[in-house]
XYZ file of C-alpha atoms in Angstrom:
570
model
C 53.653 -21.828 -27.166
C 54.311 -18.427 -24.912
C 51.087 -16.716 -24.738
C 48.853 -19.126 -26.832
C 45.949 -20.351 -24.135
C 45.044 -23.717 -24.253
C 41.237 -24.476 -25.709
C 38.673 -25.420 -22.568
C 38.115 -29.432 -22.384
C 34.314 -29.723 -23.967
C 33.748 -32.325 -21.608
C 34.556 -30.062 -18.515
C 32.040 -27.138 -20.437
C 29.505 -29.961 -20.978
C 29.651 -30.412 -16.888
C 29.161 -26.910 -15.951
C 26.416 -26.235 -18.346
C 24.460 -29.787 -17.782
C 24.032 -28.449 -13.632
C 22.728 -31.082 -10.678
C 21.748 -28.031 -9.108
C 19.371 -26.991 -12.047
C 17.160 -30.467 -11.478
C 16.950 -29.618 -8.052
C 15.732 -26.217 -8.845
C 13.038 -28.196 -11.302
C 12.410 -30.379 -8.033
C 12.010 -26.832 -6.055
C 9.456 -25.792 -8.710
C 6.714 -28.476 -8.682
C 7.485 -28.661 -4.899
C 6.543 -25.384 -4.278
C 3.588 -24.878 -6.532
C 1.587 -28.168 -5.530
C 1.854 -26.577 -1.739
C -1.488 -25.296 -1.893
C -2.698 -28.147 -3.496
C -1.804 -29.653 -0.615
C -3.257 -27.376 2.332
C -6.793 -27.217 0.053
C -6.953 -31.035 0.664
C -7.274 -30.756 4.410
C -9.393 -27.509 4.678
C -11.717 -28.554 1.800
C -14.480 -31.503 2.250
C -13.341 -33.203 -0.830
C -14.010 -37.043 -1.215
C -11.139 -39.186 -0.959
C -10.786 -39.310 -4.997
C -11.062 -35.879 -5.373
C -8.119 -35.415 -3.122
C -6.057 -37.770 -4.976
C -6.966 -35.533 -8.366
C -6.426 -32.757 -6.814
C -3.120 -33.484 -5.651
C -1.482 -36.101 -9.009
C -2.669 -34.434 -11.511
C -1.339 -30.812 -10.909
C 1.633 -32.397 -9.883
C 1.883 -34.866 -12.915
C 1.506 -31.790 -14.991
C 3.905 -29.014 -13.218
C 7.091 -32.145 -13.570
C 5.780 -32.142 -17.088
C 6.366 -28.800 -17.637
C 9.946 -28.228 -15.644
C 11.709 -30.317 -18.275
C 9.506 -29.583 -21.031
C 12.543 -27.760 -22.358
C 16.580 -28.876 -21.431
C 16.761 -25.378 -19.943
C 14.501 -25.637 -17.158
C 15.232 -22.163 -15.600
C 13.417 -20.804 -18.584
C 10.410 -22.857 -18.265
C 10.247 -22.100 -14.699
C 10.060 -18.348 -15.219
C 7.490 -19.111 -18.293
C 5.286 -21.191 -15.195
C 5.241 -17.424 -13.615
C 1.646 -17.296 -13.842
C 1.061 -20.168 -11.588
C 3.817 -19.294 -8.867
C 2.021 -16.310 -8.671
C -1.541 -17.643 -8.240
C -0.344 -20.555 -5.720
C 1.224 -17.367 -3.672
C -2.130 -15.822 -3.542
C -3.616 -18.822 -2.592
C -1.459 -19.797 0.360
C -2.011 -15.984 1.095
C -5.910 -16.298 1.144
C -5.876 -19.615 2.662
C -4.201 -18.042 5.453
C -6.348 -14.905 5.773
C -9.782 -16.990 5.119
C -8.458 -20.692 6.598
C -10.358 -22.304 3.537
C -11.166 -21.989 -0.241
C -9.887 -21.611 -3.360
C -8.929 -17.986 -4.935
C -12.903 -16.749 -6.100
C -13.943 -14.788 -9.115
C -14.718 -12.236 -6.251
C -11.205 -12.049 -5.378
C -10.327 -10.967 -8.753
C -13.068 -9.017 -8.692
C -12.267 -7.165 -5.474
C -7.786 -7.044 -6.248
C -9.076 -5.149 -9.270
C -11.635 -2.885 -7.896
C -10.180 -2.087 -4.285
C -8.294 0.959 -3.980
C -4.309 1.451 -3.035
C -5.447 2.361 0.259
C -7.589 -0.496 1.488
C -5.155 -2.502 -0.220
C -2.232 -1.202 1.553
C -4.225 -1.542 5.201
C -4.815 -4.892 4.422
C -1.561 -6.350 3.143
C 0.136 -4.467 6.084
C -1.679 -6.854 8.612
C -1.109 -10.080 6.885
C 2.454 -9.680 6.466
C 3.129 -13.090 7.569
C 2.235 -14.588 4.824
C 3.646 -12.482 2.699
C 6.910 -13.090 4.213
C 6.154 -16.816 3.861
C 5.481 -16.628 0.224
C 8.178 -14.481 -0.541
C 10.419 -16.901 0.889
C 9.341 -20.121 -1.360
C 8.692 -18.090 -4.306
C 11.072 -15.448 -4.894
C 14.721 -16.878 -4.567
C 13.141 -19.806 -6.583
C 12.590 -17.094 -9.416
C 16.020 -15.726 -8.860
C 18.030 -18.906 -9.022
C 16.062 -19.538 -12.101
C 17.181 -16.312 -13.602
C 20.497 -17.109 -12.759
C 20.167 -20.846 -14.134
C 18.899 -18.966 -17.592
C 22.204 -16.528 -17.405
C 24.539 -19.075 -17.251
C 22.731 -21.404 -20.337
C 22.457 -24.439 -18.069
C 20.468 -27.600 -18.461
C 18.960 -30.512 -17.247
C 20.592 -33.555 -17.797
C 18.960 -35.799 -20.006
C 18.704 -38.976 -17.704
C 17.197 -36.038 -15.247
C 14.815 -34.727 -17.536
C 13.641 -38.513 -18.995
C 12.930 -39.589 -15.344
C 10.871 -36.655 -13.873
C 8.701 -36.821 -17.588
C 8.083 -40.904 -17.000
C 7.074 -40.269 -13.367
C 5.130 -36.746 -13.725
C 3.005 -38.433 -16.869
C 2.451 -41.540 -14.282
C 0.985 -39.535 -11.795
C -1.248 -37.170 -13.940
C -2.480 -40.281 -15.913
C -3.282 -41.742 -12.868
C -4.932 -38.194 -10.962
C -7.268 -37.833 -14.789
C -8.166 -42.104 -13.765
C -9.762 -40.641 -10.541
C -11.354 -38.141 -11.941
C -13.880 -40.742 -13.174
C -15.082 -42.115 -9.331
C -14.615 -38.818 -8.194
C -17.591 -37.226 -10.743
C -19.421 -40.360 -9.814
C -19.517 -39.327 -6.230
C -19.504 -35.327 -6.369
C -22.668 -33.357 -5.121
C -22.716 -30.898 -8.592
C -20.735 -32.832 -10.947
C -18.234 -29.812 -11.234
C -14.952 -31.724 -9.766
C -12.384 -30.284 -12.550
C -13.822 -26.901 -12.882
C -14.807 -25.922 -9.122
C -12.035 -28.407 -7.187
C -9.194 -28.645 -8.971
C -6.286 -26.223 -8.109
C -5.143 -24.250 -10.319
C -8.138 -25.334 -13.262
C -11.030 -24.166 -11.197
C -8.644 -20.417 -10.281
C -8.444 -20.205 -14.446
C -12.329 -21.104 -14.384
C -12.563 -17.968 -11.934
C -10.684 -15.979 -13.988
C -12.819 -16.039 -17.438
C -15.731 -15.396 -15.369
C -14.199 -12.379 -13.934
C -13.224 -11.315 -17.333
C -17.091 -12.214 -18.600
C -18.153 -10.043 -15.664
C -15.878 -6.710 -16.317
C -17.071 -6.775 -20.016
C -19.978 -6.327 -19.227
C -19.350 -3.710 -17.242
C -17.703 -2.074 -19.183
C -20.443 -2.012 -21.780
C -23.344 -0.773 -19.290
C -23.445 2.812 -20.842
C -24.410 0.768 -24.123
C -26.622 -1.928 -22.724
C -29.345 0.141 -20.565
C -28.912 2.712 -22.320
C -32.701 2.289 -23.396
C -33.553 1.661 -20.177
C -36.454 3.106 -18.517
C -38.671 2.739 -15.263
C -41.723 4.613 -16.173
C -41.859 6.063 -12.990
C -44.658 7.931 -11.287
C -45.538 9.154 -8.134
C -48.711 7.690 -6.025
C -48.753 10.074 -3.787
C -46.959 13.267 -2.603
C -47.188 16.021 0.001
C -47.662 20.056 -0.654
C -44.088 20.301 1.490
C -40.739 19.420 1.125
C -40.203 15.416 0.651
C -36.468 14.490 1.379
C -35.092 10.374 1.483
C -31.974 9.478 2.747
C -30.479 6.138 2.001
C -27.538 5.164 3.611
C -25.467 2.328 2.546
C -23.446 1.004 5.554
C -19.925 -1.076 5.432
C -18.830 -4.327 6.966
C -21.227 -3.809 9.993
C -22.498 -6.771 11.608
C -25.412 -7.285 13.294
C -23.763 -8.826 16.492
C -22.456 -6.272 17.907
C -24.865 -3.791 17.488
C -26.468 -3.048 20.700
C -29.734 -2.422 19.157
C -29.295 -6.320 18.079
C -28.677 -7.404 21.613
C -25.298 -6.937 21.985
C -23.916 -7.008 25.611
C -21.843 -3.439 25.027
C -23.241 -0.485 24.589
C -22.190 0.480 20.711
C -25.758 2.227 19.763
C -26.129 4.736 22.786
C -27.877 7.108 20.995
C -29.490 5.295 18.480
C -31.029 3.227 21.363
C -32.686 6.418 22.571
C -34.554 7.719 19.279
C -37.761 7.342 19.234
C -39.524 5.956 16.107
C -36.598 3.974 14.446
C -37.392 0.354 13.144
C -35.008 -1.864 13.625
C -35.033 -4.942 10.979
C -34.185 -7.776 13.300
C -33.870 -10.533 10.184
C -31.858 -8.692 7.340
C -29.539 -10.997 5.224
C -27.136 -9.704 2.792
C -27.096 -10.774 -0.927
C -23.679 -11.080 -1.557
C -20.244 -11.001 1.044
C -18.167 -8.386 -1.130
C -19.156 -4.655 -1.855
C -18.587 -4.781 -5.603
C -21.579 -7.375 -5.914
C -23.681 -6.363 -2.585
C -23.864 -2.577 -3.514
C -24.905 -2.698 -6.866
C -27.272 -5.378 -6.007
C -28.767 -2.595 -2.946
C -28.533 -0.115 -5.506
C -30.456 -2.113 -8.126
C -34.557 -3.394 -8.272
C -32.380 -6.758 -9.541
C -32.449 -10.236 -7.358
C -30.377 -12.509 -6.966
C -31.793 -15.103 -9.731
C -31.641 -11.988 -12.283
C -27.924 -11.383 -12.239
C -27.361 -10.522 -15.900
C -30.050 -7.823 -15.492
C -27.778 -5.794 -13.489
C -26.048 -5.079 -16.791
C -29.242 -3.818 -18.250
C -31.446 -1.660 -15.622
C -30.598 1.467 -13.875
C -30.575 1.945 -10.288
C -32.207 3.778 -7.624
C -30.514 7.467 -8.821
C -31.771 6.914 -12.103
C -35.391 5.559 -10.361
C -35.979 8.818 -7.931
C -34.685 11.006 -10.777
C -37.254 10.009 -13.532
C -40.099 10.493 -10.839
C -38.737 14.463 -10.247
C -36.409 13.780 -7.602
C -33.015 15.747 -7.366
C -30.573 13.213 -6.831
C -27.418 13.344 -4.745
C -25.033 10.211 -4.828
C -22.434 10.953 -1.914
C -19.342 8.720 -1.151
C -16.954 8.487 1.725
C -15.369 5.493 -0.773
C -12.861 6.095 -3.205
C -14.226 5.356 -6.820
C -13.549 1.174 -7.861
C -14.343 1.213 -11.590
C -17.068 -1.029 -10.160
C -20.589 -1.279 -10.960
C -21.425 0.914 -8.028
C -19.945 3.978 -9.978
C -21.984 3.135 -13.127
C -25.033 3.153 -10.871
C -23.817 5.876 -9.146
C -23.302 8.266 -12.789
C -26.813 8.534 -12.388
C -27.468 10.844 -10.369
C -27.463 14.506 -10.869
C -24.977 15.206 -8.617
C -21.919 12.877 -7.109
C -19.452 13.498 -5.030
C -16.685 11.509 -3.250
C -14.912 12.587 -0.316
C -11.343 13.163 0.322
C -9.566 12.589 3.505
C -9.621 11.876 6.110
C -13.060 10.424 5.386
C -14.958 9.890 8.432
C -18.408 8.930 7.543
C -19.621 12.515 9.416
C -18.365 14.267 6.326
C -21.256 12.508 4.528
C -24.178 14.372 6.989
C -21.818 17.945 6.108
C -22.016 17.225 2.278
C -25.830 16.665 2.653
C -26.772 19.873 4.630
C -24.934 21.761 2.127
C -27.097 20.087 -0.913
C -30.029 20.768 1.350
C -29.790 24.099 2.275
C -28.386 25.588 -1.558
C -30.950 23.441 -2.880
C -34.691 24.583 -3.915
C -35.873 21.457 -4.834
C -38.666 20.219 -3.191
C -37.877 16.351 -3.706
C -34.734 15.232 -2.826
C -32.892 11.707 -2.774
C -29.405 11.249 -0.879
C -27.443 8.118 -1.312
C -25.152 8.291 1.274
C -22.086 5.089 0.961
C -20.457 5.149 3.770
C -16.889 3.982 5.082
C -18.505 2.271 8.106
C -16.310 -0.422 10.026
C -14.054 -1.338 6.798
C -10.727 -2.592 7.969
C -8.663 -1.002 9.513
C -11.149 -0.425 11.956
C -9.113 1.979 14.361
C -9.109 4.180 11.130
C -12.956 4.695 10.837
C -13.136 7.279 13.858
C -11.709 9.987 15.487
C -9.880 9.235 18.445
C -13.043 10.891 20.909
C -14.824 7.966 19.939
C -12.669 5.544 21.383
C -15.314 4.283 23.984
C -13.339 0.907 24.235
C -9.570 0.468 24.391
C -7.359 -0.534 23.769
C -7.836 -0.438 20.052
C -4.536 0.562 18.426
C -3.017 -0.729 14.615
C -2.564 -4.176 15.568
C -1.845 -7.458 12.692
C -4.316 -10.279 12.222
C -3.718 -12.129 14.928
C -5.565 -14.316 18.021
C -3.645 -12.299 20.648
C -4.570 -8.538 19.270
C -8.420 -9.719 19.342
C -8.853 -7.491 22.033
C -7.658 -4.773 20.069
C -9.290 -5.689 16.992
C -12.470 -6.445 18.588
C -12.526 -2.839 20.358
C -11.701 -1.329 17.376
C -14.549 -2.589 15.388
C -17.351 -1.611 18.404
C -15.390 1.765 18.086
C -16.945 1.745 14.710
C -20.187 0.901 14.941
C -20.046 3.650 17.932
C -18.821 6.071 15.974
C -21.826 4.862 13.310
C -24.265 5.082 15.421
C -23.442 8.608 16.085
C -23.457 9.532 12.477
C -26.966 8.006 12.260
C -28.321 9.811 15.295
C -26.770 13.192 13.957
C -28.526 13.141 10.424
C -31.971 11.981 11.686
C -31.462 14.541 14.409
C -30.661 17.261 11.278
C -33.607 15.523 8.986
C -35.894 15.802 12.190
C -35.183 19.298 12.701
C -36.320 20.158 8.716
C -39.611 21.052 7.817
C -39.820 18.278 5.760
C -41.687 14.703 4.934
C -38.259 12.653 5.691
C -37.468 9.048 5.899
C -33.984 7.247 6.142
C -33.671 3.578 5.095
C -30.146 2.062 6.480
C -28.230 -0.679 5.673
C -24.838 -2.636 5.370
C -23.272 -4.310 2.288
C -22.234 -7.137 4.249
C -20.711 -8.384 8.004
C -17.390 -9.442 8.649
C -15.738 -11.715 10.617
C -13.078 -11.350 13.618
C -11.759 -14.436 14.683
C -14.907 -15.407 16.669
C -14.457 -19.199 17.038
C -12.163 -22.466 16.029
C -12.172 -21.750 12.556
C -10.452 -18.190 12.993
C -11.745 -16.143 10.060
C -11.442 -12.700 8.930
C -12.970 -10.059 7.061
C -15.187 -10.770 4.723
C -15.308 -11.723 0.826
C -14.110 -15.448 1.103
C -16.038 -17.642 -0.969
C -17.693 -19.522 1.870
C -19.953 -17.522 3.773
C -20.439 -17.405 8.146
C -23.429 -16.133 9.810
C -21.342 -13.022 10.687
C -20.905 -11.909 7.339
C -24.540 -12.367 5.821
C -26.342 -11.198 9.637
C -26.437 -7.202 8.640
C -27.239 -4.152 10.395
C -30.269 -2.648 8.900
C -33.112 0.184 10.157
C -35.705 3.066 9.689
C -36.469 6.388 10.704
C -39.888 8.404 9.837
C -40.245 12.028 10.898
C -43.052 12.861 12.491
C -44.572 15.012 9.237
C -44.104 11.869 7.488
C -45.875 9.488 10.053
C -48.626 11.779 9.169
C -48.877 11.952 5.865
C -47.898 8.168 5.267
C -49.177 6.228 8.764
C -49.744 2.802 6.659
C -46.257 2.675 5.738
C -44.834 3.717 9.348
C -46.992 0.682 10.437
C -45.916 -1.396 8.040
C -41.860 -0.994 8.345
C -42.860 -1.884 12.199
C -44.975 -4.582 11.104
C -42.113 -6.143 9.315
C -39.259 -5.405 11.760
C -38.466 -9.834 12.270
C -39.825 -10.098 8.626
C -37.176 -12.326 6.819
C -35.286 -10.061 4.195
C -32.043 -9.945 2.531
C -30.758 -6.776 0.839
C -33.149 -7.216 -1.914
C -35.408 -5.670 -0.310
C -33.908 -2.333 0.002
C -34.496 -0.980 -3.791
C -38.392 -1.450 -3.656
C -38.220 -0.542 0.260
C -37.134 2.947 -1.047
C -39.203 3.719 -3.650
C -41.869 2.464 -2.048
C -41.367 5.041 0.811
C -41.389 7.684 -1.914
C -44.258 6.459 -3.121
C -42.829 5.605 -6.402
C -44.032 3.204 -9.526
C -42.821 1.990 -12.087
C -41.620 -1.562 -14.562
C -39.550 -3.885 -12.011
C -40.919 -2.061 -8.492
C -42.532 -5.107 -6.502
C -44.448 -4.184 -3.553
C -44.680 -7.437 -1.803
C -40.696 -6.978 -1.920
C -41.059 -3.800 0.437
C -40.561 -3.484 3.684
C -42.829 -0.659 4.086
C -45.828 -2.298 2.327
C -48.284 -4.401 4.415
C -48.498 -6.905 1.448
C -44.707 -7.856 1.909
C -44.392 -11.803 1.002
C -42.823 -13.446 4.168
C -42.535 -16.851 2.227
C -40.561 -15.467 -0.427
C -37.294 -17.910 -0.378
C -34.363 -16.353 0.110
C -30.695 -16.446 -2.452
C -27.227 -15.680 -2.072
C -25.283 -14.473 -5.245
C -22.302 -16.964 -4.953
C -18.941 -16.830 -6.563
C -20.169 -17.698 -9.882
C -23.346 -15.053 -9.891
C -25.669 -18.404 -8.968
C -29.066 -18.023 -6.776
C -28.273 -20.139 -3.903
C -29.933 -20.998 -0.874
C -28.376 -19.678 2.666
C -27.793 -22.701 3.086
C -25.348 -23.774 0.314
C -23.142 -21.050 1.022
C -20.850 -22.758 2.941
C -22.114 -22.253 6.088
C -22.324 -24.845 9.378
C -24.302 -26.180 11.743
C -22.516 -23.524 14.254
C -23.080 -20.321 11.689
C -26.881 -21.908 11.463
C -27.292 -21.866 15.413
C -25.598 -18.418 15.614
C -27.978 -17.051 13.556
C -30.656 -18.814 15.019
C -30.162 -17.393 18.685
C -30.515 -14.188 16.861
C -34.405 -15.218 15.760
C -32.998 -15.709 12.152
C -33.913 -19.299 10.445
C -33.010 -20.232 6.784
């Protein structure tokens, strides 16, 4: 009849909803997410069975779960969390060449303000790009899959189940040889893409609880402090916590360009010539300076204090200044400690620090005084950490992560430890020029890498370790009034200038030069004690807050003769 529409053929409806296109976009999915899976098996040393787990079983499993419902679009956007964690780690595999996303990296996403953050992700845009190109229109054709209610067809669906339980039954068979022949017997949790990220995760979680509950938990905490000894004059200690500066191009460290030209001429500083750093990321590494804790205590660090609290039970007024943006991190719990703290706005050059302190100093009465001074150091982007007058090398402009801007890069970062160097020389220039007892204990959280040989890494914070990340910066300066009223410990810090240390050290170091007892101070720990214990092995915190040896860190026989042309052995 005239105007009467005839009713759609079901079979024709039937054919648009039941789409080819839709198991191609379930084909898409598992393709895209066992892509890392893929890359880890030629950067990591896995045995051959280990491999084939690694790269069956995830795959077994992702097929499983594209047709786990007809409507795969939906199940694809319900596998969100795992596009998004194999798009950070094709990200971090190509910013660190190797290793699977760390509880540090977590960690550090979570704690690392917008700014560093935005720095950072502007230089590895790359990557982003690439991600964004596997991962997004995959989401978006999903979405669109989901609009239009279509569905896998059944002889579609029946056929990627049989073969994706095939190959995960057969990746959980090797599983069995490839326990047998693992080093640590940890295949599934530490080797295993995505299990051992989800393993990464709870710990992370485990590790901001507690946290979060430090008020609580050392809240009964005490050092019992007391002083040893003290002078009739004004005592003032300045402990400066350094960033991302590596020992190898410091020019006090042998370095063939001249990046310490003033440091290089004052007299009486002690250089520590075999300082190792206790951890590769600031969140763990500060707290860890800021705390009498090693590395085989971890879970202490949720119930002591720090140094503030230290210096401030033994009479000390205590400063805690910042050229770091608060991270909800353990260092600001340490931090709260002090009587005052203070974090510095822009444009944050670490010379706003030394202002800040002559201000305390000079509206101050207190005869002891402790200055924590956290500086912004040579933290990428390293043509950000100085004015432009300190530009010794160029050129050194905002350049991506790349093999051809290592020029750029590289002059960048000496422009840093330049401008560092002149920031230490200015405030034991002011501290010399006080009528004071003063000493300054420096040191950084960690080195960093710059593209320095085949393997191409960068920055620092990857869960392997190089010898350029752990190989730290690290010195002491005694005024002359303090020389005098403390010789033995003068002698002592120059004593143990090629003692073997690792950031550890730092904690008793300082109270030690303040003369300062108390439960959990160890002498033979300080660097300014003539009974410091030279055999004392020496731990790196790893990803999963385990005592390691140097050694176990990931590092190879290259990092091991790097750091042994420096005088350092493990």
């Amino acid at each position: 009849m005239k105007g009467h529409s005839p009713k759609e053929d079901p079979r024709r409806a039937v054919v648009r909803s039941r789409s080819r296109f839709t198991t191609l976009l379930s084909v898409w999915f598992f393709a895209a997410l066992i892509i890392p899976n893929c890359i880890l098996a030629n950067t990591e040393h896995y045995s051959l069975w280990t491999v084939e787990s690694l790269i069956l079983l995830p795959l077994g499993f992702y097929m499983l779960w594209s047709v786990a419902l007809r409507r795969s679009g939906i199940m694809i956007w319900l596998g969100f969390p795992f596009l998004f964690l194999a798009a950070f780690q094709i990200v971090l595999l190509y910013l660190f060449g190797n290793s699977i996303i760390a509880t540090d990296m977590f960690t550090n996403v979570l704690t690392t303000n917008p700014g560093e953050a935005g720095e950072l992700l502007s230089n590895i845009y790359p990557a982003i790009i690439v991600v964004c190109v596997i991962y997004l229109p995959l989401l978006w054709f999903a979405a669109r899959e989901i609009g239009h209610k279509r569905y896998i067809s059944r002889t579609s669906r029946v056929t990627i189940s049989l073969i994706g339980a095939s190959l995960m039954a057969i990746g959980l068979l090797a599983l069995y040889p490839a326990y047998r022949t693992g080093r640590d017997k940890h295949v599934m949790r530490d080797e295993i893409f995505p299990v051992n990220v989800f393993y990464n995760i709870t710990i992370c979680a485990q590790e901001f609880r507690r946290m979060q509950h430090f008020e609580r938990t050392s809240a009964d905490f005490r050092f019992h402090a007391k002083r040893t000894a003290q002078t009739d004059g004004r005592e003032i200690y300045v402990y400066v916590i350094g960033e991302a500066s590596r020992a190898m191009n410091w020019q006090l460290y042998g370095y063939g360009r001249e990046t310490n030209p003033r440091l290089a001429r004052t007299e009486g500083l002690v250089v520590f010539r075999n300082m190792l750093t206790q951890s590769n990321t600031t969140h763990k590494s500060v707290p860890l300076i800021l705390s009498s804790v090693g590395t085989d205590q971890h879970s202490e660090l949720y119930r002591r204090k720090g140094l503030p609290a230290l210096f401030k039970e033994a009479g000390f007024e205590t400063w805690f200044i910042s050229n770091q943006s608060p991270q909800g991190a353990m260092i600001d719990k340490l931090a709260r400690d002090a009587d005052h703290l203070l974090y510095i706005r822009t444009p944050r050059y670490d010379m706003q620090l030394l202002d800040e302190m002559q201000r305390a100093v000079e509206n101050s009465d207190a005869r002891k005084m402790l200055f924590v001074l956290h500086c912004y150091g040579s933290h990428f982007s390293y043509h950000q950490r100085y004015p432009r007058e300190f530009a010794r090398f160029r050129p050194d402009g905002d350049v991506a992560i790349s093999a051809k801007h290592l020029e750029k890069l590289r002059n960048a970062y000496d422009n840093s430890v330049v401008y560092t160097d002149h920031f230490l020389a200015e405030t034991i220039a002011y501290l010399d020029g006080l009528d004071a007892d003063a000493a300054l204990l420096y040191c950084a959280d960690h080195g960093e890498d710059m593209l320095d040989d085949s393997r191409q890494r960068f920055l620092h914070a990857s869960p392997t370790t190089t010898a350029y990340q752990i190989y730290v910066a690290s010195l002491a300066w005694f005024s002359d009034r303090y020389r005098q009223h403390f010789p033995e410990k003068a002698a002592a810090a120059e004593a143990n200038g090629d003692a073997p240390a690792t950031t550890h050290a730092l904690f008793h170091t300082m109270a030690d030069m303040a003369s300062i007892e108390g439960d959990h101070i160890r002498r033979s720990v300080s660097l300014v004690n003539p009974r410091y214990d030279r055999t004392a092995p020496r731990r790196y915190l790893n990803d999963h807050n385990e005592a390691v040896p140097f050694v176990r860190t990931g590092l190879t026989r290259l990092d091991i003769d790097t750091l042994r042309s420096y005088g350092v052995e493990l």
